[in-house]
Structure formats: structure tokens, C-alpha cells
Amino acid sequence: MVRPKDACSEETWNRIVAAARQELMESDECEVDVSVRQVATRAGVSLGTIHYYFPTKESLLEACLDAYYARFGALVVELAPLTTQPDARFGIEQAARRIYGFAVSERHSLKLRARLNVHRGQLEPQRAQHVRGPMLDAFASLLGNMGGLGATEARLTIQTMTGLIMHLALLADADLEQIAGVGGEAGRRIVEDHVARVALRLLFPS
């Protein structure tokens, strides 16, 4: 594709992604979608420039998750010392609580991740190779050492907790009230306690 006149590499790419993120934040929570034309207008670029950097809307939406993955990576680094705690159960409980809290704060990104997964039928291949794969390997090694799990069981345990946390973090207030008996922050605290207990049961079943 011919490079548009208003395309100027990294700065334009960043401006387009920032505009798309803003559009997502302002979109209906049920939709988690953007209009490429509105993104172009907000970013001050042509539709041709958008398509030059992002051939499909899916590729643009995927780029909107880069910052989410960067924040998650920083959280993983921050939580790493918990794995060296003398009390392994305490370390696992605290890590589960922190990851659930992070997921609640990133609900919009989680909805977008789920939407893209459903649309594609799987996690985007680059994310699977460069994010999920290395993280699974690292966590599986840690959990194997802490809980005595084999490699496959550790990886499945991580996926179980990931799915659980993602699902519970996305519960709306009305769902929280029905399931936990109370909505809002009180309901989230009840769910956080549950997540911590499940993590301990999975890793230390006896």
C-alpha cells in the first residue's frame, strides 16, 4: 500500500491507537467497538492512513491492548517476590487477590480481549506466542515448585484461575447482588476472598 501523506511512522501510530482507546472508553460497554471513521477524525488522519497502519479493525483493536499487557507484565514483576515467601500459601493467596483486583480495574480491556477472542476463535497468534506462552512457562515453573504440581497440571491450573478471575471480574453489579448477596465494593471483596480460597484449594488440595 502507498504511504499516505499524513503518515509519519511512530507518532502517527501512537496517535491512532490513543484515539481508538478513547473511542473505546466512550463506547457502549455492551459493544466494546469503535468506528474507524471516528478514530480517523479524532486522530486527525485520513482513513487511508488508518488502513496503512492497521489493515483490519481487528488489528487496530488488538493494538489497543498493548498498554494492558504492559501493565499486566509490570504486575507480574511486582508479584514475583511473593513466590519466594517462606509461607507458600500466603504468597499464592496474596497473588490471587492482587490479580483479581487488577482484572477488576481492567474490565474494559478484558471485555475487548474476550470480544476479539470470540471473533477470531482463539487468542491472537502473536499474543499466544510472545505473551501467553512465556507467562505460562514462568508461572508453571513457579507453581510446580510451590505446590508440587507437574508441568501440565500447573499450566491447566493457571488457565483455570485465569478463566475464573476474568469471568468474576466482569460481573455487573446486578450479577454480584444475585450471586454474592451484595453489589459494589462489598460484593467485590466477597468475590476476592473466594478467588483466594479457590487458588489455595487448587494448589494445596490436601
Coordinates of C-alpha atoms in Angstrom, one line a residue:
M1 CA 0.0 0.0 0.0
V2 CA 1.3 3.5 -0.9
R3 CA 2.3 5.5 2.2
P4 CA -0.3 8.3 2.8
K5 CA 0.9 11.9 3.0
D6 CA -0.1 12.2 6.7
A7 CA 1.6 9.0 7.8
C8 CA 4.7 9.7 9.9
S9 CA 5.6 6.4 11.5
E10 CA 5.6 6.0 15.3
E11 CA 4.0 9.3 16.2
T12 CA 1.0 8.7 13.9
W13 CA 0.7 5.1 15.0
N14 CA 0.6 6.2 18.6
R15 CA -2.0 9.0 17.8
I16 CA -4.3 6.5 16.1
V17 CA -4.1 4.0 18.9
A18 CA -4.7 6.7 21.5
A19 CA -7.7 7.9 19.6
A20 CA -9.1 4.3 19.3
R21 CA -8.6 3.8 23.0
Q22 CA -10.5 7.0 23.7
E23 CA -13.3 5.9 21.4
L24 CA -13.5 2.5 23.2
M25 CA -13.7 4.2 26.6
E26 CA -16.6 6.3 25.4
S27 CA -18.4 3.4 23.6
D28 CA -21.4 1.4 25.0
E29 CA -20.0 -1.1 27.4
C30 CA -22.0 -3.8 25.7
E31 CA -20.5 -3.0 22.3
V32 CA -16.7 -2.6 23.0
D33 CA -16.2 -1.4 19.5
V34 CA -15.1 1.6 17.5
S35 CA -15.9 3.3 14.2
V36 CA -12.7 3.5 12.2
R37 CA -14.0 6.7 10.6
Q38 CA -14.5 8.3 14.0
V39 CA -11.0 7.2 15.1
A40 CA -9.6 8.8 12.0
T41 CA -11.4 12.1 12.8
R42 CA -10.3 12.1 16.4
A43 CA -6.7 11.3 15.5
G44 CA -6.7 13.9 12.7
V45 CA -5.6 11.5 10.0
S46 CA -7.2 10.1 6.8
L47 CA -8.9 6.7 6.5
G48 CA -6.1 5.7 4.2
T49 CA -3.6 6.4 7.0
I50 CA -5.6 4.2 9.4
H51 CA -5.6 1.3 6.9
Y52 CA -1.9 1.8 6.1
Y53 CA -1.0 1.1 9.7
F54 CA -4.0 -1.2 10.6
P55 CA -5.2 -3.3 7.6
T56 CA -8.2 -4.5 9.6
K57 CA -10.3 -3.2 12.5
E58 CA -9.2 -6.2 14.5
S59 CA -5.6 -5.3 14.2
L60 CA -6.4 -1.8 15.5
L61 CA -8.3 -3.1 18.4
E62 CA -5.5 -5.6 19.2
A63 CA -3.1 -2.7 19.3
C64 CA -5.3 -1.0 21.9
L65 CA -4.5 -3.9 24.3
D66 CA -0.7 -3.2 24.2
A67 CA -0.9 -0.9 27.2
Y68 CA -3.0 -3.5 29.1
Y69 CA -0.4 -6.2 28.5
A70 CA 2.4 -3.8 29.6
R71 CA 0.6 -3.1 32.9
F72 CA 0.0 -6.8 33.4
G73 CA 3.7 -7.5 32.8
A74 CA 4.6 -4.9 35.4
L75 CA 2.2 -6.5 37.9
V76 CA 3.8 -9.9 37.3
V77 CA 7.2 -8.5 38.1
E78 CA 5.8 -6.8 41.2
L79 CA 4.3 -10.1 42.4
A80 CA 7.4 -12.2 41.8
P81 CA 8.8 -11.7 45.3
L82 CA 5.6 -13.3 46.7
T83 CA 6.8 -16.6 45.2
T84 CA 9.8 -16.6 47.5
Q85 CA 7.8 -16.2 50.7
P86 CA 8.6 -18.8 53.3
D87 CA 4.8 -19.4 53.6
A88 CA 3.8 -20.5 50.1
R89 CA 0.1 -20.4 50.9
F90 CA 0.4 -16.7 51.9
G91 CA 2.2 -15.9 48.7
I92 CA -0.4 -17.6 46.5
E93 CA -3.3 -16.0 48.4
Q94 CA -1.8 -12.5 48.0
A95 CA -1.0 -13.0 44.3
A96 CA -4.6 -14.2 43.6
R97 CA -6.0 -11.2 45.4
R98 CA -3.8 -8.8 43.5
I99 CA -4.5 -10.3 40.1
Y100 CA -8.3 -10.3 40.8
G101 CA -8.0 -6.6 41.8
F102 CA -6.1 -5.8 38.6
A103 CA -8.7 -7.6 36.5
V104 CA -11.5 -5.6 38.1
S105 CA -9.6 -2.4 37.3
E106 CA -9.1 -3.6 33.7
R107 CA -12.6 -4.7 33.0
H108 CA -12.8 -2.7 29.7
S109 CA -9.7 -4.3 28.4
L110 CA -10.9 -7.7 29.4
K111 CA -14.1 -7.2 27.5
L112 CA -12.2 -6.2 24.4
R113 CA -9.9 -9.2 24.8
A114 CA -12.9 -11.5 25.1
R115 CA -14.6 -9.9 22.1
L116 CA -11.5 -10.4 19.9
N117 CA -11.1 -14.0 21.1
V118 CA -14.7 -14.8 20.1
H119 CA -14.3 -13.1 16.8
R120 CA -11.1 -14.9 15.9
G121 CA -11.9 -18.2 17.7
Q122 CA -8.6 -18.1 19.5
L123 CA -6.1 -15.8 21.1
E124 CA -4.3 -13.7 18.5
P125 CA -1.2 -15.8 17.5
Q126 CA 1.4 -13.1 18.3
R127 CA -0.1 -12.7 21.8
A128 CA -0.2 -16.5 22.2
Q129 CA 3.5 -16.9 21.2
H130 CA 5.0 -13.9 22.9
V131 CA 2.8 -13.3 25.9
R132 CA 0.8 -16.3 26.9
G133 CA 3.4 -18.9 26.2
P134 CA 6.3 -17.3 28.2
M135 CA 4.0 -16.4 31.1
L136 CA 2.6 -19.9 31.2
D137 CA 6.1 -21.4 31.3
A138 CA 7.2 -19.0 34.0
F139 CA 4.1 -19.5 36.2
A140 CA 4.0 -23.2 35.7
S141 CA 7.6 -23.5 36.9
L142 CA 6.9 -21.4 40.0
L143 CA 3.7 -23.2 40.8
G144 CA 5.3 -26.6 40.2
N145 CA 8.0 -25.6 42.8
M146 CA 5.5 -24.2 45.3
G147 CA 2.7 -26.7 45.0
G148 CA 4.4 -29.8 43.7
L149 CA 2.4 -29.8 40.5
G150 CA 3.6 -31.4 37.3
A151 CA 4.1 -29.1 34.3
T152 CA 0.8 -29.9 32.5
E153 CA -1.2 -29.7 35.7
A154 CA 0.4 -26.4 36.6
R155 CA -0.4 -24.9 33.2
L156 CA -4.0 -26.1 33.4
T157 CA -4.3 -24.7 36.9
I158 CA -3.2 -21.3 35.6
Q159 CA -5.7 -21.4 32.8
T160 CA -8.5 -22.4 35.3
M161 CA -7.6 -19.4 37.5
T162 CA -7.3 -17.1 34.5
G163 CA -10.8 -18.0 33.3
L164 CA -12.3 -17.8 36.8
I165 CA -10.8 -14.4 37.6
M166 CA -11.7 -13.0 34.2
H167 CA -15.3 -14.2 34.5
L168 CA -15.8 -12.9 38.1
A169 CA -14.1 -9.6 37.3
L170 CA -16.6 -8.9 34.6
L171 CA -19.7 -9.5 36.8
A172 CA -22.0 -6.5 36.7
D173 CA -23.4 -5.1 40.0
A174 CA -26.8 -6.8 39.4
D175 CA -25.0 -10.2 39.0
L176 CA -22.9 -9.6 42.1
E177 CA -26.0 -8.9 44.1
Q178 CA -27.6 -12.1 42.9
I179 CA -24.5 -14.3 43.4
A180 CA -22.7 -12.7 46.3
G181 CA -25.8 -11.2 48.0
V182 CA -24.4 -7.6 47.7
G183 CA -23.1 -5.5 44.9
G184 CA -20.5 -2.8 44.7
E185 CA -17.2 -2.9 46.6
A186 CA -18.7 -5.2 49.3
G187 CA -19.6 -7.7 46.6
R188 CA -16.1 -7.4 45.1
R189 CA -14.5 -8.1 48.4
I190 CA -16.6 -11.3 48.8
V191 CA -15.5 -12.4 45.3
E192 CA -11.9 -11.6 46.1
D193 CA -12.0 -13.8 49.2
H194 CA -13.5 -16.6 47.1
V195 CA -10.8 -16.3 44.4
A196 CA -8.1 -16.6 47.1
R197 CA -9.7 -19.7 48.6
V198 CA -10.1 -21.4 45.2
A199 CA -6.4 -20.7 44.3
L200 CA -5.3 -22.3 47.6
R201 CA -7.6 -25.3 47.1
L202 CA -6.2 -25.9 43.6
L203 CA -2.6 -25.6 44.6
F204 CA -2.8 -27.2 48.0
P205 CA -5.7 -29.7 47.8
S206 CA -4.7 -31.7 50.9

